Structure formats: structure tokens, C-alpha cells
XYZ file of C-alpha atoms in Angstrom:
571
model
C -59.442 -90.038 17.552
C -62.065 -87.821 19.636
C -64.000 -84.950 18.817
C -62.042 -82.111 18.365
C -62.046 -79.053 20.347
C -61.569 -75.653 19.434
C -58.925 -73.958 22.153
C -59.438 -70.353 20.539
C -62.858 -68.912 19.936
C -63.120 -68.993 16.043
C -66.613 -67.785 16.175
C -65.532 -64.778 17.589
C -63.127 -63.878 14.942
C -63.871 -61.044 12.481
C -64.318 -61.538 8.794
C -60.440 -60.545 8.059
C -59.075 -62.043 10.640
C -61.299 -66.056 9.576
C -60.175 -64.903 5.899
C -56.500 -64.730 6.911
C -56.610 -67.976 8.781
C -58.362 -69.970 5.587
C -55.235 -68.280 3.702
C -52.958 -70.016 5.708
C -54.803 -73.193 6.621
C -54.572 -73.551 2.467
C -50.881 -72.372 2.836
C -50.399 -75.123 4.803
C -52.278 -77.650 2.958
C -49.865 -76.621 -0.226
C -46.811 -77.037 1.993
C -47.947 -80.893 2.937
C -50.197 -82.156 -0.121
C -49.703 -81.698 -4.130
C -53.528 -82.495 -4.487
C -56.492 -81.976 -1.831
C -59.915 -82.389 -3.206
C -63.792 -83.235 -1.924
C -65.459 -86.098 -2.599
C -69.267 -86.390 -2.606
C -69.376 -90.220 -2.871
C -73.502 -90.476 -3.390
C -73.216 -88.398 -6.444
C -69.903 -89.806 -7.615
C -68.422 -86.209 -7.598
C -65.033 -84.916 -7.428
C -64.373 -81.408 -6.448
C -60.408 -79.485 -6.583
C -59.435 -77.692 -3.767
C -55.629 -77.442 -4.415
C -53.142 -79.418 -6.491
C -50.179 -79.133 -8.470
C -50.650 -78.352 -11.993
C -49.936 -81.663 -13.663
C -52.950 -83.065 -11.404
C -55.435 -80.347 -11.975
C -55.197 -80.814 -15.736
C -56.428 -84.215 -15.328
C -59.052 -83.344 -12.355
C -59.875 -79.710 -13.484
C -62.361 -78.067 -11.258
C -64.313 -81.020 -10.711
C -66.071 -84.111 -12.314
C -66.943 -87.725 -11.936
C -64.584 -89.096 -8.929
C -64.485 -92.389 -10.172
C -63.114 -91.765 -13.593
C -61.132 -88.790 -12.473
C -59.140 -91.097 -9.813
C -58.263 -93.456 -12.013
C -56.875 -91.201 -14.641
C -54.669 -90.368 -11.789
C -53.794 -93.931 -11.297
C -52.661 -93.923 -14.929
C -50.757 -91.013 -14.945
C -48.934 -91.239 -11.143
C -47.859 -94.989 -10.770
C -45.212 -96.941 -11.844
C -46.811 -100.298 -13.331
C -46.130 -102.263 -10.535
C -48.316 -100.463 -8.196
C -50.920 -99.735 -10.557
C -53.630 -102.621 -9.768
C -52.960 -102.018 -6.138
C -53.964 -98.323 -6.463
C -56.520 -98.786 -8.971
C -57.999 -100.931 -6.274
C -57.488 -98.511 -3.520
C -59.092 -95.291 -5.827
C -62.325 -97.651 -6.591
C -64.941 -95.355 -5.580
C -67.534 -97.758 -5.302
C -65.949 -99.728 -2.966
C -64.860 -96.780 -0.596
C -68.364 -97.036 1.526
C -67.513 -100.544 2.613
C -63.770 -99.905 3.126
C -64.532 -96.900 5.430
C -67.428 -99.084 7.502
C -65.115 -99.032 10.647
C -62.474 -96.192 10.049
C -62.758 -92.843 8.849
C -58.938 -92.632 7.367
C -57.681 -95.284 4.564
C -54.488 -94.327 3.362
C -51.846 -96.311 0.920
C -47.973 -95.776 0.096
C -47.050 -96.299 -3.771
C -43.841 -95.492 -5.888
C -44.866 -92.484 -8.470
C -43.388 -92.872 -12.044
C -41.979 -89.225 -11.537
C -41.796 -88.150 -7.827
C -40.675 -91.639 -6.228
C -42.598 -92.232 -3.043
C -46.143 -90.709 -2.361
C -49.016 -91.326 -0.024
C -52.867 -91.400 -0.913
C -55.270 -90.825 1.607
C -59.217 -90.771 2.074
C -60.274 -89.238 5.350
C -64.126 -89.236 6.397
C -65.850 -86.188 6.666
C -69.485 -86.710 6.546
C -71.613 -89.969 7.255
C -75.088 -90.604 6.623
C -77.912 -92.026 9.170
C -76.813 -95.291 8.633
C -73.085 -94.750 9.347
C -72.072 -94.908 5.693
C -69.855 -92.561 4.542
C -70.466 -89.753 2.067
C -68.261 -86.959 2.094
C -64.259 -87.614 1.985
C -61.311 -85.446 1.541
C -58.388 -86.857 -0.747
C -54.712 -86.237 -0.550
C -52.157 -86.800 -1.773
C -48.425 -86.270 -0.400
C -44.963 -86.677 -1.551
C -43.098 -88.976 0.982
C -40.222 -89.763 -0.681
C -37.665 -88.057 1.679
C -38.844 -90.108 4.842
C -39.095 -93.073 2.596
C -35.495 -92.796 1.522
C -34.196 -92.042 4.919
C -36.368 -95.044 6.340
C -34.534 -97.408 3.692
C -31.407 -95.870 4.360
C -31.831 -96.158 8.196
C -32.733 -99.795 7.866
C -29.706 -100.698 6.003
C -27.983 -100.189 9.313
C -29.784 -101.872 11.636
C -29.117 -105.614 12.774
C -32.215 -107.503 11.347
C -33.609 -110.947 13.088
C -35.098 -113.390 10.498
C -37.568 -115.801 12.409
C -37.700 -118.404 9.607
C -33.709 -118.139 8.884
C -34.503 -118.545 5.163
C -32.500 -115.372 4.434
C -29.306 -114.017 6.000
C -28.965 -110.309 7.339
C -26.506 -109.602 4.234
C -29.204 -110.728 1.606
C -31.678 -108.550 3.466
C -29.598 -105.886 3.087
C -28.958 -105.990 -0.378
C -32.951 -106.245 -1.139
C -32.997 -102.955 0.714
C -30.354 -101.936 -1.108
C -32.047 -102.842 -4.158
C -35.047 -100.798 -2.972
C -33.086 -97.831 -2.353
C -31.319 -97.812 -5.722
C -35.006 -98.262 -7.516
C -36.491 -95.439 -5.887
C -33.356 -93.542 -6.356
C -33.511 -94.247 -10.131
C -36.990 -92.978 -10.061
C -36.139 -89.733 -9.102
C -33.325 -89.575 -11.561
C -36.074 -90.678 -14.493
C -38.396 -87.925 -13.090
C -35.787 -85.433 -13.501
C -34.312 -86.455 -16.891
C -37.716 -86.496 -17.908
C -38.710 -83.052 -16.816
C -35.720 -81.785 -18.202
C -36.157 -82.842 -21.548
C -40.027 -81.706 -21.436
C -39.229 -78.442 -20.132
C -36.852 -77.758 -23.349
C -39.155 -79.569 -25.813
C -42.028 -77.996 -24.994
C -40.645 -74.277 -24.395
C -39.092 -74.446 -27.906
C -42.138 -74.633 -29.778
C -44.210 -72.653 -27.450
C -41.458 -70.050 -28.175
C -42.125 -70.195 -31.861
C -46.082 -70.051 -31.474
C -45.971 -66.944 -29.008
C -43.016 -65.167 -31.387
C -44.924 -65.907 -34.800
C -48.220 -64.762 -33.124
C -46.482 -61.467 -32.307
C -45.231 -61.313 -35.735
C -48.579 -62.300 -37.308
C -50.336 -59.038 -35.487
C -47.538 -56.655 -36.137
C -47.993 -57.523 -39.962
C -51.438 -58.295 -40.148
C -52.053 -56.589 -43.368
C -49.287 -58.546 -44.926
C -51.075 -61.708 -46.065
C -48.057 -63.630 -47.143
C -46.225 -62.856 -43.981
C -49.270 -63.833 -41.917
C -49.697 -67.145 -43.599
C -46.020 -67.921 -43.240
C -46.697 -67.254 -39.443
C -49.598 -69.495 -39.141
C -47.501 -72.427 -41.032
C -44.936 -72.167 -38.537
C -47.274 -72.001 -35.930
C -49.467 -74.849 -37.280
C -45.606 -76.966 -37.485
C -45.013 -76.033 -33.601
C -48.570 -76.914 -32.550
C -48.468 -80.493 -34.196
C -45.336 -81.130 -32.634
C -46.699 -80.131 -29.129
C -49.548 -82.557 -29.843
C -47.575 -85.123 -30.970
C -45.329 -85.007 -27.252
C -48.533 -85.259 -25.620
C -49.693 -88.071 -27.464
C -46.480 -89.852 -26.844
C -47.304 -89.352 -22.914
C -50.730 -91.185 -23.063
C -50.069 -93.569 -25.677
C -46.863 -95.046 -23.671
C -49.353 -94.950 -20.450
C -52.012 -96.698 -22.427
C -49.708 -99.276 -23.582
C -48.107 -100.236 -20.321
C -51.506 -100.752 -18.671
C -52.502 -102.750 -21.565
C -55.645 -100.577 -22.408
C -54.755 -100.474 -26.064
C -57.061 -102.275 -28.417
C -55.635 -103.206 -31.839
C -58.357 -102.815 -34.788
C -59.016 -104.698 -38.161
C -58.747 -102.558 -41.028
C -58.491 -103.563 -44.326
C -55.266 -101.571 -45.636
C -52.988 -101.846 -48.980
C -49.562 -101.749 -47.802
C -48.274 -99.755 -50.679
C -50.835 -97.160 -49.990
C -49.428 -97.324 -46.357
C -45.808 -96.838 -47.349
C -46.540 -94.053 -49.803
C -48.649 -91.994 -46.946
C -45.911 -92.505 -44.501
C -43.618 -91.095 -47.238
C -45.955 -87.610 -48.025
C -46.157 -87.136 -43.712
C -42.113 -87.079 -43.841
C -41.438 -84.978 -47.106
C -41.496 -82.103 -45.627
C -38.733 -82.715 -42.895
C -36.775 -84.230 -45.325
C -36.639 -81.349 -47.123
C -36.260 -78.951 -44.394
C -32.382 -81.200 -43.765
C -31.858 -81.806 -47.553
C -31.601 -85.322 -46.823
C -31.935 -88.124 -49.464
C -34.584 -90.511 -49.254
C -34.689 -93.743 -51.007
C -37.844 -96.261 -51.102
C -37.932 -99.548 -52.752
C -41.127 -101.699 -52.079
C -40.354 -105.108 -53.639
C -42.799 -106.908 -55.368
C -45.694 -108.108 -52.998
C -47.433 -111.026 -53.396
C -50.369 -109.616 -51.339
C -50.527 -106.034 -50.990
C -54.206 -106.339 -49.201
C -54.104 -107.301 -45.829
C -56.112 -107.119 -42.381
C -53.947 -104.945 -39.805
C -54.419 -101.627 -37.117
C -53.256 -99.038 -39.907
C -53.257 -96.334 -37.263
C -50.673 -98.002 -35.172
C -48.553 -99.513 -37.846
C -48.251 -95.765 -39.278
C -47.269 -95.100 -35.477
C -44.249 -97.572 -35.460
C -43.127 -96.398 -38.806
C -43.330 -92.650 -38.327
C -41.447 -92.996 -35.008
C -38.848 -94.871 -36.442
C -38.427 -93.002 -39.417
C -38.835 -89.465 -37.304
C -35.897 -90.828 -35.499
C -33.831 -91.363 -38.512
C -34.512 -87.796 -39.994
C -33.530 -86.377 -36.508
C -30.138 -88.155 -35.755
C -29.163 -87.945 -39.814
C -27.254 -84.891 -40.320
C -27.931 -82.657 -43.269
C -27.434 -84.193 -46.569
C -27.574 -87.998 -45.324
C -29.193 -90.679 -46.878
C -32.428 -92.552 -45.431
C -33.379 -95.542 -47.172
C -36.942 -97.297 -46.968
C -37.275 -100.962 -48.147
C -40.334 -103.363 -47.923
C -40.502 -106.741 -48.943
C -42.910 -110.085 -47.997
C -41.142 -113.317 -46.807
C -42.164 -116.447 -47.668
C -44.728 -117.839 -44.663
C -45.962 -121.375 -45.061
C -49.397 -120.089 -42.736
C -52.562 -120.371 -45.030
C -54.115 -116.947 -45.026
C -50.919 -114.984 -43.253
C -48.026 -112.968 -45.032
C -44.784 -112.124 -43.376
C -44.054 -108.760 -44.156
C -40.278 -107.015 -43.513
C -39.926 -102.991 -43.161
C -36.341 -102.132 -43.168
C -35.486 -98.201 -42.208
C -31.507 -97.331 -42.841
C -29.693 -94.275 -42.432
C -26.262 -92.498 -42.904
C -27.055 -91.005 -39.287
C -24.930 -90.693 -35.971
C -25.580 -94.445 -35.238
C -25.842 -96.067 -31.485
C -22.846 -97.119 -29.404
C -22.953 -100.792 -28.790
C -23.531 -100.545 -25.153
C -26.493 -98.680 -25.567
C -28.866 -100.082 -28.218
C -30.854 -102.175 -25.753
C -31.727 -99.144 -23.793
C -33.356 -97.300 -26.966
C -36.489 -98.965 -26.208
C -36.695 -97.980 -22.543
C -39.149 -95.256 -21.719
C -37.533 -91.814 -21.306
C -34.096 -92.888 -22.271
C -31.594 -91.182 -24.872
C -28.096 -91.390 -25.693
C -25.628 -89.536 -23.515
C -24.279 -87.965 -26.381
C -23.287 -84.107 -27.079
C -24.067 -84.376 -30.896
C -28.028 -85.188 -29.605
C -28.420 -82.785 -26.701
C -30.316 -80.062 -29.018
C -32.645 -82.716 -30.388
C -35.993 -82.636 -29.228
C -37.681 -85.539 -27.759
C -39.444 -87.417 -25.040
C -37.328 -90.732 -25.616
C -40.952 -92.510 -26.034
C -40.876 -93.050 -29.550
C -38.817 -96.074 -29.965
C -40.539 -97.373 -26.525
C -43.994 -97.153 -28.278
C -42.946 -98.559 -31.383
C -41.242 -101.351 -29.719
C -44.534 -102.378 -27.534
C -47.381 -101.877 -30.441
C -45.026 -104.766 -32.753
C -44.875 -106.881 -29.877
C -48.632 -106.208 -29.238
C -49.042 -107.570 -33.034
C -46.610 -110.481 -32.643
C -43.737 -109.227 -34.523
C -40.261 -107.955 -33.721
C -37.643 -105.213 -34.191
C -34.333 -105.772 -35.045
C -31.504 -102.859 -34.758
C -28.144 -103.178 -36.190
C -26.149 -99.945 -35.731
C -22.210 -98.717 -36.298
C -21.479 -95.363 -34.179
C -20.640 -92.398 -36.834
C -21.862 -94.426 -39.718
C -25.833 -95.135 -39.435
C -28.696 -97.680 -38.348
C -30.806 -100.007 -39.444
C -34.021 -100.858 -37.918
C -35.963 -104.013 -39.328
C -39.430 -104.605 -38.671
C -40.983 -107.699 -39.099
C -44.976 -108.263 -38.710
C -47.252 -111.174 -39.493
C -50.476 -109.775 -41.107
C -54.050 -111.841 -42.311
C -53.979 -111.791 -45.918
C -56.950 -110.429 -48.122
C -58.029 -111.367 -51.362
C -57.591 -108.119 -53.402
C -60.606 -106.771 -55.597
C -62.957 -108.220 -53.068
C -64.072 -104.735 -52.068
C -64.273 -101.676 -54.394
C -63.330 -98.543 -52.889
C -66.078 -96.161 -52.035
C -66.201 -92.968 -53.412
C -65.722 -90.308 -50.592
C -68.543 -88.070 -49.783
C -68.537 -84.520 -50.396
C -66.969 -82.037 -47.631
C -69.953 -79.733 -48.071
C -72.730 -80.117 -45.936
C -75.492 -77.305 -47.130
C -78.768 -76.835 -45.448
C -77.219 -79.255 -42.121
C -77.682 -77.972 -38.301
C -75.412 -78.463 -35.437
C -75.643 -77.778 -31.596
C -72.726 -76.905 -30.371
C -72.387 -77.422 -26.333
C -69.003 -76.166 -25.019
C -68.208 -73.672 -22.047
C -64.627 -72.396 -23.461
C -65.188 -69.412 -25.800
C -62.241 -70.320 -27.825
C -63.365 -73.932 -28.589
C -66.425 -72.900 -29.427
C -65.605 -70.475 -31.971
C -62.695 -73.198 -33.641
C -66.032 -75.653 -33.943
C -68.068 -72.934 -35.310
C -65.388 -71.929 -38.010
C -64.855 -75.678 -38.950
C -68.589 -76.519 -39.181
C -69.076 -73.306 -41.374
C -66.245 -74.030 -43.917
C -68.031 -77.467 -44.333
C -70.981 -75.394 -45.317
C -72.837 -76.141 -41.898
C -75.219 -73.823 -39.849
C -74.365 -73.996 -36.158
C -75.831 -72.665 -32.742
C -74.064 -72.769 -29.350
C -74.785 -73.798 -25.692
C -72.418 -72.695 -22.893
C -72.945 -75.826 -20.416
C -75.254 -78.953 -20.139
C -77.985 -77.275 -19.084
C -78.153 -74.236 -21.701
C -77.724 -77.280 -24.208
C -81.092 -79.028 -22.769
C -83.049 -75.828 -22.756
C -81.795 -75.223 -26.485
C -82.888 -78.430 -27.778
C -86.017 -78.675 -26.139
C -86.849 -74.939 -27.384
C -86.487 -76.121 -30.854
C -88.916 -77.837 -33.430
C -88.240 -81.624 -33.533
C -85.426 -82.595 -36.072
C -84.713 -78.924 -36.161
C -80.868 -80.252 -35.290
C -79.002 -82.572 -37.471
C -75.921 -83.257 -35.134
C -74.851 -82.255 -31.349
C -71.001 -81.390 -30.749
C -70.613 -81.850 -26.869
C -67.944 -81.290 -24.605
C -67.867 -83.181 -21.116
C -66.620 -81.214 -18.599
C -68.956 -78.071 -18.003
C -69.794 -75.696 -14.946
C -73.685 -76.318 -13.855
C -74.502 -79.558 -16.172
C -71.632 -81.700 -17.363
C -71.788 -83.549 -20.899
C -72.649 -86.965 -19.956
C -75.538 -85.674 -18.133
C -76.844 -82.985 -20.615
C -76.787 -86.590 -23.291
C -78.833 -88.679 -20.760
C -81.183 -85.603 -20.637
C -81.820 -85.126 -24.146
C -82.233 -89.312 -24.582
C -84.851 -88.845 -21.691
C -86.879 -86.654 -23.416
C -90.295 -87.348 -24.953
C -89.909 -86.548 -28.166
C -89.381 -88.213 -31.523
C -85.833 -86.978 -32.195
C -84.353 -87.416 -28.644
C -83.146 -91.030 -28.943
C -81.746 -90.987 -32.380
C -80.333 -87.359 -32.751
C -76.588 -88.269 -33.063
C -74.633 -87.002 -30.312
C -70.699 -86.932 -30.524
C -68.619 -86.137 -27.766
C -65.427 -83.655 -28.535
C -63.590 -83.479 -25.352
C -59.724 -83.836 -24.068
C -60.865 -86.403 -22.017
C -59.484 -89.496 -24.038
C -58.638 -92.351 -21.576
C -60.666 -95.854 -22.408
C -63.057 -95.187 -19.545
C -63.743 -91.482 -20.992
C -65.048 -92.842 -23.935
C -67.141 -95.885 -22.017
C -68.510 -92.857 -20.121
C -69.797 -91.259 -23.268
C -71.335 -94.405 -24.201
C -73.212 -95.178 -21.647
C -74.796 -91.969 -21.466
C -75.973 -92.077 -24.762
C -73.350 -90.590 -27.012
C -72.812 -92.044 -30.529
C -68.862 -91.189 -31.032
C -65.681 -89.732 -29.212
C -63.244 -87.144 -30.899
C -60.411 -86.020 -29.024
C -59.203 -82.351 -28.630
C -57.449 -80.837 -30.395
C -60.210 -81.389 -33.251
C -58.550 -82.904 -36.111
C -60.428 -81.003 -39.013
C -60.228 -84.552 -41.535
C -61.641 -86.888 -38.674
C -64.724 -84.174 -37.939
C -65.581 -83.884 -41.592
C -65.858 -87.799 -41.841
C -67.782 -88.186 -38.403
C -70.339 -85.079 -40.030
C -70.471 -87.327 -43.060
C -71.375 -90.454 -41.534
C -73.893 -89.264 -39.711
C -75.534 -86.746 -42.021
C -76.310 -89.906 -44.053
C -77.323 -92.258 -41.534
C -80.988 -93.340 -39.997
C -81.501 -90.256 -38.452
C -80.762 -88.356 -41.404
C -83.245 -90.685 -43.345
C -85.696 -90.578 -40.656
C -85.785 -87.064 -40.810
C -85.596 -86.569 -44.530
C -88.811 -88.995 -44.463
C -90.846 -86.581 -41.945
C -89.943 -83.562 -43.742
C -91.077 -84.734 -46.932
């Protein structure tokens, strides 16, 4: 295409007409695209212009383009398109790929909205003709694509190689159409479940907040409201974590850690976490831990707990009031040295599963069509996550079920054995950290307040900055070793957390290289964690902040090398 000519004299328009014209242009963008963003290639920065809410929650108002675009890949694309889309969204190869063209585009199937088109349009080039500015867009092309597939089914096709008949070709097109159609159905079903499951706890949170405000002087009433708000908030967090975890598992970004754990303690922790739900439905819980030859094992305790909680939570949800739930743990003889085989059985007297649906319950977003469960919350991801984690551990899950009588889930896992009494359990450090000072760098006022309150509970003093630039200036203005820890948000205006951390590490002062900097952020994908480490941060905590995890983080860094060096210099 050649140079664009403006037929009407744009420069002669007055301010009001230009403003109206800009509004009309933005409205047309919103009609055509569900995301429009501006990219500065040299600075690796993306600035959101307009987009639908679920994309804006990833992009925010702006951020590191190479990270944000890969997050969109993980959220949007089906597994079969992720590698293709990841390559297309690769910022570091865009300059080369746009060398001889101003437009790059690709089509892919979204896991939520069917066929989409992603496009990069070059807007600026430097003196060497390298692209420096881009407009990035995402467009829904599902209707056009479905029409194209349907129309293709009616056309006469001539295969030059003769390897496939016209009927075979038509069958392939039909399958393609059915795949896209099913993607749309899954999107609708998923959004329907999510709408209900999100609105229900949100209604409780908003309602209990109003009740607490109306009874502010009634301590008992306010405490009851706060407990119910916390329960609903935890449910919302579990909902979000399930979606994120499923995506991480599908693209292979979950790493299993190797922790030394005690299986008896693991089961007891699980029971403690579900007791409230069991009591609420007046269910009878029976737990039997058979004689275990080996209790100390090496495993990923967090993910094993996640598997068990997902299974037992389903048992509680689908077992009626007053029903029975049995848990049994046993060790099976294993001839392989250093390896133990462990069997965990979860049995309930719930509604059971129809035989034709047993295989489907492990598929993402699938739930059995049954009027008895239509009011039960859930994304349909819990069992899919459980099976995938167990598969990653080299184990398996078996299901036996009789409709109207109950279900039995058996998890079998091989785990490395540890000789018991090799390590003595260390005493947990105290939770009160007097005379410790923390710098909070966070642009959100509510988040700053929450962190300040948590730190106050643990005995810490705190000071805060509202963006990275202010954080750098505040740190620089204080004497060396004034702060004991920095809690740093990532997405902030003026200067983000990564830039702030790099600036602090680059300072010519004794404490700059060693002070612990902990990222406290909603950016929890693996590349986000890696980016914080590359910027010089020591640790990563996801939002919303888990109080116990923050306390452990404080304890770890308040007794580390930096703390020892500070004490030596101050003495």
C-alpha cells in the first residue's frame, strides 16, 4: 500500500470535532477488535489502548511486552496452537520478521472464543528501516471461519495427488467444523459456570460487608461477617488458582519439587483443612492409616495436597447431608530399592457417576449433566488437575462408581523413601520481628494498607513508596542498612518493580547488593518469576498475600547473611 491521503482536511477541524472523530475511531476499534495495544520494540514495552476485561487483567495499562504477550498465549490458545502462537508473539524476532513487510498475522483457535486472528502492524521504523513501533490487535473471526468451513463442505475438490477422496476431504472439514463448534460450546458452558460460581461468593462478600458496616459496634456480628467474607474470598482464590494451574499443567510449566514429608502428617493436614466443610454438611468422616513401613518420603507436598484436596472436596460436595466419607492410606510392597508404593483411597456415599461419564470427569470444564448438581459450585477443573499432577508423578487414579450409591477414587503413587530420624525438625522461629524495618513499594493504596497491617501484626515497622522511582529515592535517602527487607510490586507507574530492583542493586553503597528484595505481585506465571530473579530480586510471593507465607519469608531473610552483616556493622 502507498501513502495514506486524508481526503478531508483533518488539520482544519476544531477541537470538539477532532475529539468526536477520535471517539468514533475508538468505537470502531472496539467493534472490530477485542484487543488493541501499542508496542515500543526497543524498550520492550506494551501500552494498552482498548481491550476486553479478561485481556486487560493480563496486560494492565502497560508492561513488559515480551512477558505480557506470552501470558496472552497461555490464556487464549488451545494446546495445539500454543507453540505456533508463542513463536508468532516472540518480541525478540519481530524486528527480523518485519524487515520486508508492515503486517504480520496468524489465525488460531482460542480455548474460549473459537477462531481468532492476531496481527502486528508496523507504525514506526528507525533510520536503518528496523521496526520500532507496532500496533498489536486481536480479532474474533469465528463467524467468518465457520462460514468458510461450511461453504467448503459444498464445493467440489480436486486432489492433485489422489491420495484422498473427496469424501475424505469433506469428512476432515466436517471434523474441523465440529472441533470449532465444540470450542464455542465449551466457552459458553465454562462462562456460564464461572458467572454463577463467581457471583455467588461475591454476593456473600458484598452482603456481609454491608451487614458488618451496619453492625459496626457489635463485635460478635462483625467477627461472624469477617469469617464468612474470608470463606468466600478463599473460594474465589481457589477458583482462580484452578484456572491458572490447569493452564500451567497443559503447557508444561509446572515443576515438581522434592520435599521431605511425613505422610501421616500430610493426611492430618488435609483432614484439618476439610473439617469445617464436613461439619457444615453433618457428614461422617472415617480415616484409616494402615501400618506404613515408610512414613518419611520425598515428594512435592504442595501438589500432593492439591490432588487430595481436589478429590475430597468433590466427595464432600456430591455427598448429601449426613452422608459418609472414608479415607484409607496403605503401603504396597515394592521390590525396587529406595522406592515405596502408596495407595490413597477416597470413598463416599454420594450421588455417584453414570458409567458413560466416568471417563469425562477428568476432562477440563466437564461436569455431569444432572439436575442434582446444577446448584453445586465448581469449574470442572479439579479432577483434571488432580489426574495431570498424578500422571506427572508417574502414578495413576482409578475410579469406581455406582449411580445413587457413591464413588471410590484410588490414587497410587511411587515415592522415594527417606530413612526416618535422619533429620531433626528445626524449631519454628517466632513470628514477632521487633526492631525490623521493611520498605513497601506498591502503587495500590489498599494493597499498601494490607501489607502494613500484616507487618504490624508481626512486630515490624514499615515505610512505603507509591512507585518504583519513589522507592529508589526513599532507599537512597536513608543510611546504609536502614531497611531489613523490601517488598516490591511489579506493575507500577513511572518505574516498575523490575526497574526499581535493578536501580537499587546498581547503587554504590554497602547494603544495595545484599538487601533482600521480595516481589509481591499478581504476576505469577513462570516467566514472571524468572523476570524477578533476573532483575535481582531474591524471592516471589503471589497476591493475594498468604500471611503465613509472608511470616516465613520474613523469618528467612531476617536471619540470613544480610541480617548477620548488618548486625556486624552495627555492633
